[in-house]
mmCIF file of C-alpha atoms in Angstrom:
data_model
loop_
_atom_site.group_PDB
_atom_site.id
_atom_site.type_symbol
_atom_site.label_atom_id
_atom_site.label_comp_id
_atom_site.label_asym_id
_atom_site.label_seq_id
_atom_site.Cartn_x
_atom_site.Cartn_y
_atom_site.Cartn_z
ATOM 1 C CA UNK S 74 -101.252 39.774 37.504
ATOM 2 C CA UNK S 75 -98.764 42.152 35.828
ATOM 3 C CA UNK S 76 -95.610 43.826 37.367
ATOM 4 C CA UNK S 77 -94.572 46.756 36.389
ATOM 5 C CA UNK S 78 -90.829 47.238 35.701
ATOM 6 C CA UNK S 79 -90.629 50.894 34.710
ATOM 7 C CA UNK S 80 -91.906 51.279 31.234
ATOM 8 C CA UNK S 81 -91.859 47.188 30.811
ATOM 9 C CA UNK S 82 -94.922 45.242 31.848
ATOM 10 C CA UNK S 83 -94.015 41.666 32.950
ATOM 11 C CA UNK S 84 -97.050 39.384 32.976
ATOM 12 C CA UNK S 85 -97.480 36.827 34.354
ATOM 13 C CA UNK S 86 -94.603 37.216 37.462
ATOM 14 C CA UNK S 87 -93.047 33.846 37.096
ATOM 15 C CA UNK S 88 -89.845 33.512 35.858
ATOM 16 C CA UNK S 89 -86.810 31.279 35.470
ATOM 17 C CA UNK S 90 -83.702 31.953 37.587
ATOM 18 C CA UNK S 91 -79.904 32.539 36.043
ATOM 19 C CA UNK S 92 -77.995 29.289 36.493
ATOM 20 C CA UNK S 93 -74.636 29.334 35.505
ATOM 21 C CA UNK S 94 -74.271 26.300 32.686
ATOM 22 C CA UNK S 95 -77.823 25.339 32.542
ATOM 23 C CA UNK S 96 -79.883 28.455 31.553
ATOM 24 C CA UNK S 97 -77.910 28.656 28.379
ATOM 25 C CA UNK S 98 -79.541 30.110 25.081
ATOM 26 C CA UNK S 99 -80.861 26.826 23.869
ATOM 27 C CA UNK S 100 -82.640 26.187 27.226
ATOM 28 C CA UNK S 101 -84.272 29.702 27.108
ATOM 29 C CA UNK S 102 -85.388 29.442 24.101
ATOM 30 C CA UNK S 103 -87.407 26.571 24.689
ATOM 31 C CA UNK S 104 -88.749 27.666 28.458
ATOM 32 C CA UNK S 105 -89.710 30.869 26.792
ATOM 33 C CA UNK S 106 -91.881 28.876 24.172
ATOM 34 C CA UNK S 107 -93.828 27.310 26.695
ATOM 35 C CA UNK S 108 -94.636 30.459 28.143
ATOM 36 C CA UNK S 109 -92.333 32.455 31.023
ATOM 37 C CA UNK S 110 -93.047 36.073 32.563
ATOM 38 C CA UNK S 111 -89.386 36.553 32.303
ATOM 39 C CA UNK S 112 -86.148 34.533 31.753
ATOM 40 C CA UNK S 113 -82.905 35.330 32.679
ATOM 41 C CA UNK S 114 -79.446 34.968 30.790
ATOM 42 C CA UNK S 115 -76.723 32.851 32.608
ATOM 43 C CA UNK S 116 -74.559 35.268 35.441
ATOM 44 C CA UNK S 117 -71.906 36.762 32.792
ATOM 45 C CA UNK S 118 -68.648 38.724 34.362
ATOM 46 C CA UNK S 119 -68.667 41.905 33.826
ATOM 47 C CA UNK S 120 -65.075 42.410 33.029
ATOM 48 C CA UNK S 121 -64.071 39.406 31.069
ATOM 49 C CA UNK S 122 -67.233 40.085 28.840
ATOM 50 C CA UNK S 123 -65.552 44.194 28.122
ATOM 51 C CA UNK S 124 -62.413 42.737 27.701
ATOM 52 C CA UNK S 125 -64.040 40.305 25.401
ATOM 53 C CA UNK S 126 -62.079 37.106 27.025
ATOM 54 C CA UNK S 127 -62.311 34.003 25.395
ATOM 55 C CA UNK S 128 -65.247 31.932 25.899
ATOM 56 C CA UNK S 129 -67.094 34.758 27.592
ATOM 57 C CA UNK S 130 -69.055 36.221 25.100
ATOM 58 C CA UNK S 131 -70.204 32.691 23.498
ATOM 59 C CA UNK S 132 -71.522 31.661 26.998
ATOM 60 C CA UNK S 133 -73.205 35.059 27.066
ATOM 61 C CA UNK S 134 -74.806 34.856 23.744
ATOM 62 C CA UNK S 135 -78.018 36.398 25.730
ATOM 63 C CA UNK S 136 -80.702 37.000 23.466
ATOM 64 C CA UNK S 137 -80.337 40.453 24.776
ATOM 65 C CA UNK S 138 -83.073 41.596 22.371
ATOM 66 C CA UNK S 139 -85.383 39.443 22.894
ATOM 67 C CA UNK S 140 -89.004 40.563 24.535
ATOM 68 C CA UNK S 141 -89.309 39.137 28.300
ATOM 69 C CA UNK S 142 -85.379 38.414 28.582
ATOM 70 C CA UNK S 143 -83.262 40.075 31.241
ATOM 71 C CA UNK S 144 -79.257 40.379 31.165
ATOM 72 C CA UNK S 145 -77.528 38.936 34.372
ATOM 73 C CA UNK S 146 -73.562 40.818 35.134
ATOM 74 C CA UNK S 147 -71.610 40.246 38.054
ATOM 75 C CA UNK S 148 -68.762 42.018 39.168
ATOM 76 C CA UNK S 149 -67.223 43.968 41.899
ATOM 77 C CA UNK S 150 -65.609 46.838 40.236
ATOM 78 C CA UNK S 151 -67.722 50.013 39.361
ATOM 79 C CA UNK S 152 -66.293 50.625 36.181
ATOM 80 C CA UNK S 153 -66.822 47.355 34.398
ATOM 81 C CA UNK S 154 -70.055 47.241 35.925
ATOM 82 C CA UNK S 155 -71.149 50.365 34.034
ATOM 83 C CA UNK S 156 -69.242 49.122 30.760
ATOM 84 C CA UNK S 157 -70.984 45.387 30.670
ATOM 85 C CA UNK S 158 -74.109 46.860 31.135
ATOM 86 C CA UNK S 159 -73.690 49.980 28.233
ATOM 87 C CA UNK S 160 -72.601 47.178 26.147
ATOM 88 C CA UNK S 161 -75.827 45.132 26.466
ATOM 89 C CA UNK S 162 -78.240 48.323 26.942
ATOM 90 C CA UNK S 163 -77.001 48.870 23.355
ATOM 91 C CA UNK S 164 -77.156 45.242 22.177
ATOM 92 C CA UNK S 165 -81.016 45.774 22.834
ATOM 93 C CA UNK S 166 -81.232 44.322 26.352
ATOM 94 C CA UNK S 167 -85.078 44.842 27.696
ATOM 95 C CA UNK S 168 -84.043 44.452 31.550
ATOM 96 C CA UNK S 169 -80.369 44.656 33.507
ATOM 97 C CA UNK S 170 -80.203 42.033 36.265
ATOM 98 C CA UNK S 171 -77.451 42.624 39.011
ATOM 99 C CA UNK S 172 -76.422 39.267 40.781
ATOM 100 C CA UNK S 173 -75.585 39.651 44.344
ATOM 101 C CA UNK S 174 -76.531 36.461 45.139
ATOM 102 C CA UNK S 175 -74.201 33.215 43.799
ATOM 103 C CA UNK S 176 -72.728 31.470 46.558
ATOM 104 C CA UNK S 177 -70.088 29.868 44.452
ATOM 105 C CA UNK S 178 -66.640 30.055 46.362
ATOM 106 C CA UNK S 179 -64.691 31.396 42.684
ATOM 107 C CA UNK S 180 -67.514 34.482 42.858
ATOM 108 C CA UNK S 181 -67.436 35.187 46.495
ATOM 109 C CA UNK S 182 -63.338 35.016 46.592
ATOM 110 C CA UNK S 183 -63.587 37.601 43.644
ATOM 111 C CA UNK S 184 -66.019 39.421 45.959
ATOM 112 C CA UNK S 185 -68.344 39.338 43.587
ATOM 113 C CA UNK S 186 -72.032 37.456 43.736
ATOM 114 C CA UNK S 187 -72.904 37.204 47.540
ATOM 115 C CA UNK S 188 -70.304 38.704 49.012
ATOM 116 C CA UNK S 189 -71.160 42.325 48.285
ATOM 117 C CA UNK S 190 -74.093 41.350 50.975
ATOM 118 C CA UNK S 191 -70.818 42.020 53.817
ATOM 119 C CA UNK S 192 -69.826 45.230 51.955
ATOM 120 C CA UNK S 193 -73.021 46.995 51.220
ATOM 121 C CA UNK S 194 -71.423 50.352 50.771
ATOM 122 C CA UNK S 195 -69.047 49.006 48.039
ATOM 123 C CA UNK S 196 -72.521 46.787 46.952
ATOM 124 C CA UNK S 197 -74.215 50.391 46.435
ATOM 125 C CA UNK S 198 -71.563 51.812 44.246
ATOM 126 C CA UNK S 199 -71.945 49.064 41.717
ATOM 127 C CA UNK S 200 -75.835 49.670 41.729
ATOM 128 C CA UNK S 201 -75.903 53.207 41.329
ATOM 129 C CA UNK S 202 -73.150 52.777 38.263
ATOM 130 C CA UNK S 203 -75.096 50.335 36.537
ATOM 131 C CA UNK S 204 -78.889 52.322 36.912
ATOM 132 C CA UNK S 205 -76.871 55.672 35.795
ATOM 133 C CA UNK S 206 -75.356 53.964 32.478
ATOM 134 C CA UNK S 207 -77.956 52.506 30.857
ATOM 135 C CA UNK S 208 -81.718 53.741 29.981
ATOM 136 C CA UNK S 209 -83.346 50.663 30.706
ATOM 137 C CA UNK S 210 -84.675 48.477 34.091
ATOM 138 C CA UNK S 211 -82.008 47.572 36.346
ATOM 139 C CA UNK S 212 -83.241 44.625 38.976
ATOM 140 C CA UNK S 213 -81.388 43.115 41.841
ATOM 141 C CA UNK S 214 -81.089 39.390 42.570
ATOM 142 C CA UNK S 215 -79.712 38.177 46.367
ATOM 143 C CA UNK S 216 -79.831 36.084 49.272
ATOM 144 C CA UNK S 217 -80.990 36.787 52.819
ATOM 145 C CA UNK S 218 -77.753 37.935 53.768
ATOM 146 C CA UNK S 219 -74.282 36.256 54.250
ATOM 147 C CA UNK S 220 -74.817 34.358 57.497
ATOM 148 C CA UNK S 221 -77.352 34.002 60.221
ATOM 149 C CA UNK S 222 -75.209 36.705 61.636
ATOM 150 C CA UNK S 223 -75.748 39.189 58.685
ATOM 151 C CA UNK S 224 -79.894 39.151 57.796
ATOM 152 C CA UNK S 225 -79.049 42.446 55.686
ATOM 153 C CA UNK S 226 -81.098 41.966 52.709
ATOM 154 C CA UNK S 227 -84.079 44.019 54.016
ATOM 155 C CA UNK S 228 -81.847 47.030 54.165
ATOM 156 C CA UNK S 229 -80.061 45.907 50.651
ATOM 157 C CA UNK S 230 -82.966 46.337 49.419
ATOM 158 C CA UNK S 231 -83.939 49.250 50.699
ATOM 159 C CA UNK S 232 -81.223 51.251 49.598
ATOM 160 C CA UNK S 233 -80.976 49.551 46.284
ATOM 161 C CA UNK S 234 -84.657 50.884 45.905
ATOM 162 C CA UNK S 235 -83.360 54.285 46.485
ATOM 163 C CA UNK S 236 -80.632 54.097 44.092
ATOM 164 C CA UNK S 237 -83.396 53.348 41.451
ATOM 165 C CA UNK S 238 -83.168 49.178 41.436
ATOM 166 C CA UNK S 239 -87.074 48.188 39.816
ATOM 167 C CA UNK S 240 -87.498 44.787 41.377
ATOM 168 C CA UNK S 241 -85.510 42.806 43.779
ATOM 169 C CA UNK S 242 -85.393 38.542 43.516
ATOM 170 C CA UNK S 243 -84.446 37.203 47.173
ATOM 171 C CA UNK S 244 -83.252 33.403 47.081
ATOM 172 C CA UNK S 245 -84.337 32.547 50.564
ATOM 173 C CA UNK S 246 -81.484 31.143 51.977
ATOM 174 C CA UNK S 247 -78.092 32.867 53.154
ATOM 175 C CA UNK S 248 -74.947 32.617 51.244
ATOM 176 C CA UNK S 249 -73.287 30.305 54.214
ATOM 177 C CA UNK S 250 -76.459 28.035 53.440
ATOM 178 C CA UNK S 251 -75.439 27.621 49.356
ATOM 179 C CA UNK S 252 -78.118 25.147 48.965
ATOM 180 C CA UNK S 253 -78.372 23.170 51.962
ATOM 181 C CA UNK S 254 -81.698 22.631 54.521
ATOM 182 C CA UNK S 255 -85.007 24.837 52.530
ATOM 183 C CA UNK S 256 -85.293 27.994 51.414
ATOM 184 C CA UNK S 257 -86.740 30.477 54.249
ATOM 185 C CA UNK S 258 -90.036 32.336 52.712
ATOM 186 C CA UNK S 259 -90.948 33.587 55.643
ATOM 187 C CA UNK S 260 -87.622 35.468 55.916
ATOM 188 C CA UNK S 261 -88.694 37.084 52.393
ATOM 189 C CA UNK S 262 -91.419 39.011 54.034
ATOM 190 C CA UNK S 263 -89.428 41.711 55.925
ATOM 191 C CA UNK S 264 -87.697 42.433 52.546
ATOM 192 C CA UNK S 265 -90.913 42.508 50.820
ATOM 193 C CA UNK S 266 -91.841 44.992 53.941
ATOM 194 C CA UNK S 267 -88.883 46.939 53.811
ATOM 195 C CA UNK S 268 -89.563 48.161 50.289
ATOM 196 C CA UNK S 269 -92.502 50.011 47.352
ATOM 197 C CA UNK S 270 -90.938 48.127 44.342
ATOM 198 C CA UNK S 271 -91.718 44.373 43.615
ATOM 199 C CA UNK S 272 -90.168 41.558 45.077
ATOM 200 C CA UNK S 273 -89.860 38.348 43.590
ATOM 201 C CA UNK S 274 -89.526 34.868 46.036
ATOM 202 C CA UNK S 275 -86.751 32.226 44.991
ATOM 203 C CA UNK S 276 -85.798 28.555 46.248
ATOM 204 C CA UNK S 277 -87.225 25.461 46.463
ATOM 205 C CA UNK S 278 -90.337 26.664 44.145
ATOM 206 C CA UNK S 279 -90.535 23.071 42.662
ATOM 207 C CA UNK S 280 -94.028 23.265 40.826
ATOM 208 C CA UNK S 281 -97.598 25.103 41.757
ATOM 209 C CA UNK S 282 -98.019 24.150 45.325
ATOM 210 C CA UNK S 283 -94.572 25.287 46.465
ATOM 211 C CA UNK S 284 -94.626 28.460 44.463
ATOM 212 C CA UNK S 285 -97.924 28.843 45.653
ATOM 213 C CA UNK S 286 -97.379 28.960 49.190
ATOM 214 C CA UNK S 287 -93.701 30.673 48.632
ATOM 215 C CA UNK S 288 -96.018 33.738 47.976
ATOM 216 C CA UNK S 289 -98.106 33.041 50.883
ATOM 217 C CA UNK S 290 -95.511 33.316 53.376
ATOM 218 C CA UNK S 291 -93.583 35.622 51.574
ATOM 219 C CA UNK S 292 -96.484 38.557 50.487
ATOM 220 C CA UNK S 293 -93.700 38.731 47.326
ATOM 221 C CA UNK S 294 -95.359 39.729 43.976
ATOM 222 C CA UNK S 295 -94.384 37.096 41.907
ATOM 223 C CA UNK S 296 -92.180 33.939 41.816
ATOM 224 C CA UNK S 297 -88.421 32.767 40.301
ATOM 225 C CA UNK S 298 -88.284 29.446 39.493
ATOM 226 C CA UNK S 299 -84.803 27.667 39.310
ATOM 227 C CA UNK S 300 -83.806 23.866 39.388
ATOM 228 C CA UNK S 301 -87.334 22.815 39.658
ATOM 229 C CA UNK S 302 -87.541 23.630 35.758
ATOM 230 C CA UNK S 303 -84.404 21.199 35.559
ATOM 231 C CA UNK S 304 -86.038 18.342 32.692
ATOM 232 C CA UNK S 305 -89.088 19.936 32.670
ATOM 233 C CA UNK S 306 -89.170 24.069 30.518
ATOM 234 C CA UNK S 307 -93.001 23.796 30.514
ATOM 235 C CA UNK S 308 -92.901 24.261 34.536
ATOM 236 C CA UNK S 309 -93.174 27.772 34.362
ATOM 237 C CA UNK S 310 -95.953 27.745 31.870
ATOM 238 C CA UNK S 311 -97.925 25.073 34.606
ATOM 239 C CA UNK S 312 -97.309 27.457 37.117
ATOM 240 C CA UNK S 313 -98.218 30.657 35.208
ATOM 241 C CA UNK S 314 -101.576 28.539 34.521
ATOM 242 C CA UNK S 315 -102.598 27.709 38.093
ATOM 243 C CA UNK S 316 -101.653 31.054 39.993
ATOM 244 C CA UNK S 317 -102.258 33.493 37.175
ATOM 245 C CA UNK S 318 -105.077 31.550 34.820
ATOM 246 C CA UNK S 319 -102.724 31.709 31.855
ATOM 247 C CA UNK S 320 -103.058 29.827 29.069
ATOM 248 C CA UNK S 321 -102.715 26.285 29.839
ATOM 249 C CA UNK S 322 -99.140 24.360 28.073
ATOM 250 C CA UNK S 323 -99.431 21.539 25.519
ATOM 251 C CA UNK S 324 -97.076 19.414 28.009
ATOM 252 C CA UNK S 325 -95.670 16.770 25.229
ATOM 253 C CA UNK S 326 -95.964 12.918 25.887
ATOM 254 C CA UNK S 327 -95.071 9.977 24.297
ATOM 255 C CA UNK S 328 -93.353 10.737 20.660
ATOM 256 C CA UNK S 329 -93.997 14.673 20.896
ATOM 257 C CA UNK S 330 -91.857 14.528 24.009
ATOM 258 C CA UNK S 331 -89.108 12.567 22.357
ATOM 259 C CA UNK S 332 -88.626 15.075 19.448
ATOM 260 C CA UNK S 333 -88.573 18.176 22.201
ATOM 261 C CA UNK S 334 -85.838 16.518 23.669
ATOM 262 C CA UNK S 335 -84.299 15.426 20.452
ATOM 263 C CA UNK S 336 -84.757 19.004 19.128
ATOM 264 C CA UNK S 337 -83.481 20.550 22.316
ATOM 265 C CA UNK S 338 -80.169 18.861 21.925
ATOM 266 C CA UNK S 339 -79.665 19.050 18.292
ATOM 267 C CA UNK S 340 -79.993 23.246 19.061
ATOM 268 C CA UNK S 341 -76.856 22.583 21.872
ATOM 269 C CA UNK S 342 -74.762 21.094 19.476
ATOM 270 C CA UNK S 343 -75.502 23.897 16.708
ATOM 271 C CA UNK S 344 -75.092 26.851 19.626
ATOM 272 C CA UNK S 345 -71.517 25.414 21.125
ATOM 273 C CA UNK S 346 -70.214 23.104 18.493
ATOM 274 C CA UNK S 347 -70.221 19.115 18.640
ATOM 275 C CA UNK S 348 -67.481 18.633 21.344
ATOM 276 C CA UNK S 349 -68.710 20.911 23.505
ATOM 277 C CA UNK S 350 -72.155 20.578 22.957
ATOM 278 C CA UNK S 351 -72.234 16.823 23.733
ATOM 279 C CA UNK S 352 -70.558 17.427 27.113
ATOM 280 C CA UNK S 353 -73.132 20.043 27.700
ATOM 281 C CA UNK S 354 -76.070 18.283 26.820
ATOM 282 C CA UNK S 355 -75.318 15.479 28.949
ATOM 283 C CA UNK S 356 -76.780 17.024 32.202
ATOM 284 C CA UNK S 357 -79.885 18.358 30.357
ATOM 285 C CA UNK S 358 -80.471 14.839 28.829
ATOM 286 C CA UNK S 359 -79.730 13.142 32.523
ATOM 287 C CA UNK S 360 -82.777 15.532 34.120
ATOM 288 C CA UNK S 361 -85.190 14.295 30.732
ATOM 289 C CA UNK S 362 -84.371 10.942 31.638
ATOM 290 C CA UNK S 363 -84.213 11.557 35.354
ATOM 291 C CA UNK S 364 -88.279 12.484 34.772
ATOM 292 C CA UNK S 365 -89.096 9.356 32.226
ATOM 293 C CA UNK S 366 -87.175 6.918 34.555
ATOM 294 C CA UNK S 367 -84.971 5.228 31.990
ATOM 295 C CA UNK S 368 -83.316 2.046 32.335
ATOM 296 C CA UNK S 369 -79.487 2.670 34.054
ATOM 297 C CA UNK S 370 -78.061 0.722 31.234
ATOM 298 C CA UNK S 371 -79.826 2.740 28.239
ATOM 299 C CA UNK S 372 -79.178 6.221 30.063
ATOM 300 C CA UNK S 373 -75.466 5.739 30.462
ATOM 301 C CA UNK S 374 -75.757 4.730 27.006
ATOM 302 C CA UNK S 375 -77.081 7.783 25.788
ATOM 303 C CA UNK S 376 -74.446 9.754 28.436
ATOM 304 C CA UNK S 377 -71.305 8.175 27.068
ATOM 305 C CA UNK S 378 -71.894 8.202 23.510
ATOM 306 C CA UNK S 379 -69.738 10.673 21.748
ATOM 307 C CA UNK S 380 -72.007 10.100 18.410
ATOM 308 C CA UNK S 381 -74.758 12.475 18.036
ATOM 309 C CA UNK S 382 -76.460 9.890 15.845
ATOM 310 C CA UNK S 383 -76.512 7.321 17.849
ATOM 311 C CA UNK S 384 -77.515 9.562 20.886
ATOM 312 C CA UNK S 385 -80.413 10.565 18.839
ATOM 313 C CA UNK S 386 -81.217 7.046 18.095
ATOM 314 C CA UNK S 387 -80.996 6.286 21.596
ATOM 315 C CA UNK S 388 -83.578 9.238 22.464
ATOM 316 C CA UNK S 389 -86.294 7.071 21.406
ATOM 317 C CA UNK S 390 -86.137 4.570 23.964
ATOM 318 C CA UNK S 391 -84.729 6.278 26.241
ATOM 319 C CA UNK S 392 -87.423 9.476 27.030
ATOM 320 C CA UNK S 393 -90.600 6.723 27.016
ATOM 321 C CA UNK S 394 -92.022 7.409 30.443
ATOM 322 C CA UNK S 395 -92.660 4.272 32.538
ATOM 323 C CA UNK S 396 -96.333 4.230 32.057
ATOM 324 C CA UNK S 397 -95.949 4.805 28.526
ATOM 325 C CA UNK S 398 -93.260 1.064 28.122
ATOM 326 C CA UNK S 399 -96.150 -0.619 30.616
ATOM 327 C CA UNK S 400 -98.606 0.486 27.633
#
């Protein structure tokens, strides 16, 4: 199945959500090799990245022109909304992704991320700035709406459709839920009713099945696929295979698994540097481990370490599944 995002074809509609520290460039890089409709930098700030604040640009080092990668900017001012996304449109960005949707308390008390979903007038003005500066697809990415009190994301929509938003990702939970109880797919549906442009079902999709019936209940055109790819980048690829009949992944095992891993850290440490990097990797290396059910001892081994040596040393032992040490 292939969406159509203005003059950008996006095939097959799975693709891996913006999370802020995890979907870095490394971690892209490798979902995208297993085979993604889409993925989607980390949620960069539309100001700080103008003003070029330290920091901001290195964690948005986006890939901006690379084929099936969208942009994510957050903000709540019009101006530096506009600015961010000129900056990127001319950086070769394929796709603009607005977030409206982080629940994070430091976003919200900005009013930035989900709380635009209680000022959708002010919400509308960043929109239309954004689709007016740049040449290129501009997509939307919120929640159901604030609270149980506020269900406004059918209407969101709506008007964001109007002001010329492509595609619209709805996480279905509210922003008073963060991350709590399960995502509401049903609740997707009257957004997905409400509007002519695709819409793309988010939360809880934790493999096939749950992605599967995410569209079911939803009627959305395609799926976004967040901490379920947490320790595993070839879940998109596994779903893209059993809802779309895309090629199927060469999932590694046994020593081809432990030089993924080995190889996915290495490119951390090269992208932010060794101090930083080995802070980074830890959580990506926990979720590896998390999967191939290592031994406490030899995992907070490989956590602690501050010797990327040694930590590759440890890899070894450390990413054999279970059934591959009863072997």
């Amino acid at each position: 199945m292939t969406l159509q995002l203005a003059d950008k074809a996006l095939n097959p509609p799975v693709m891996l959500a913006p999370m802020a520290g995890i979907t870095d460039r490394p971690f892209r890089d490798l979902v995208t090799r297993f085979g993604a409709g889409m993925v989607v930098s980390e949620m960069v700030a539309s100001q700080e990245m103008v003003q070029a604040k330290p920091g901001v640009r290195e964690r948005a080092e986006l890939s901006a022109d690379v084929e099936n990668t969208a942009v994510q900017l957050a903000g709540r001012e019009a101006h530096w909304m506009a600015e961010a996304a000129r900056q990127v449109a001319d950086r070769g960005a394929r796709v603009i992704d607005i977030n409206m949707g982080c629940p994070a308390k430091k976003v919200t008390n900005g009013y930035s991320g989900s709380a635009l979903l209680k000022t959708p007038d002010h919400a509308l003005t960043l929109i239309e700035a954004v689709v007016e500066a740049v040449d290129v697809p501009v997509t939307l990415k919120t929640r159901l709406g604030w609270d149980d009190a506020l269900l406004n994301a059918p209407d969101v929509a709506r008007r964001a459709q109007d002001a010329g938003i492509c595609m619209v990702t709805i996480h279905g939970r509210t922003r008073c839920q963060f991350y709590k109880g399960s995502a509401d797919w049903h609740a997707i549906r009257a957004v997905k009713e409400a509007v002519s442009i695709p819409v793309i079902a988010n939360g809880d999709i934790l493999d096939s099945v749950t992605a599967e019936t995410a569209l079911s209940q939803s009627g959305a055109d395609g799926v976004m696929v967040g901490r379920g790819a947490q320790g595993k980048p070839w879940l998109l690829a596994q779903i893209c295979r059993d809802l779309y009949g895309a090629a199927a992944p060469e999932i590694p095992v046994g020593d081809d698994l432990i030089e993924m891993v080995r190889a996915h850290y290495q490119a951390m440490l090269t992208f932010y540097g060794t101090d930083l990097g080995l802070r980074v990797a830890r959580k990506h290396l926990g979720w590896y481990m998390d999967e191939a059910g290592t031994p406490a001892a030899l995992r907070r081994a490989v956590l602690t370490s501050r010797d990327p040596a040694e930590v590759l040393r440890l890899l070894c032992d450390a990413i054999i599944t279970d059934a591959e040490a009863a072997a």
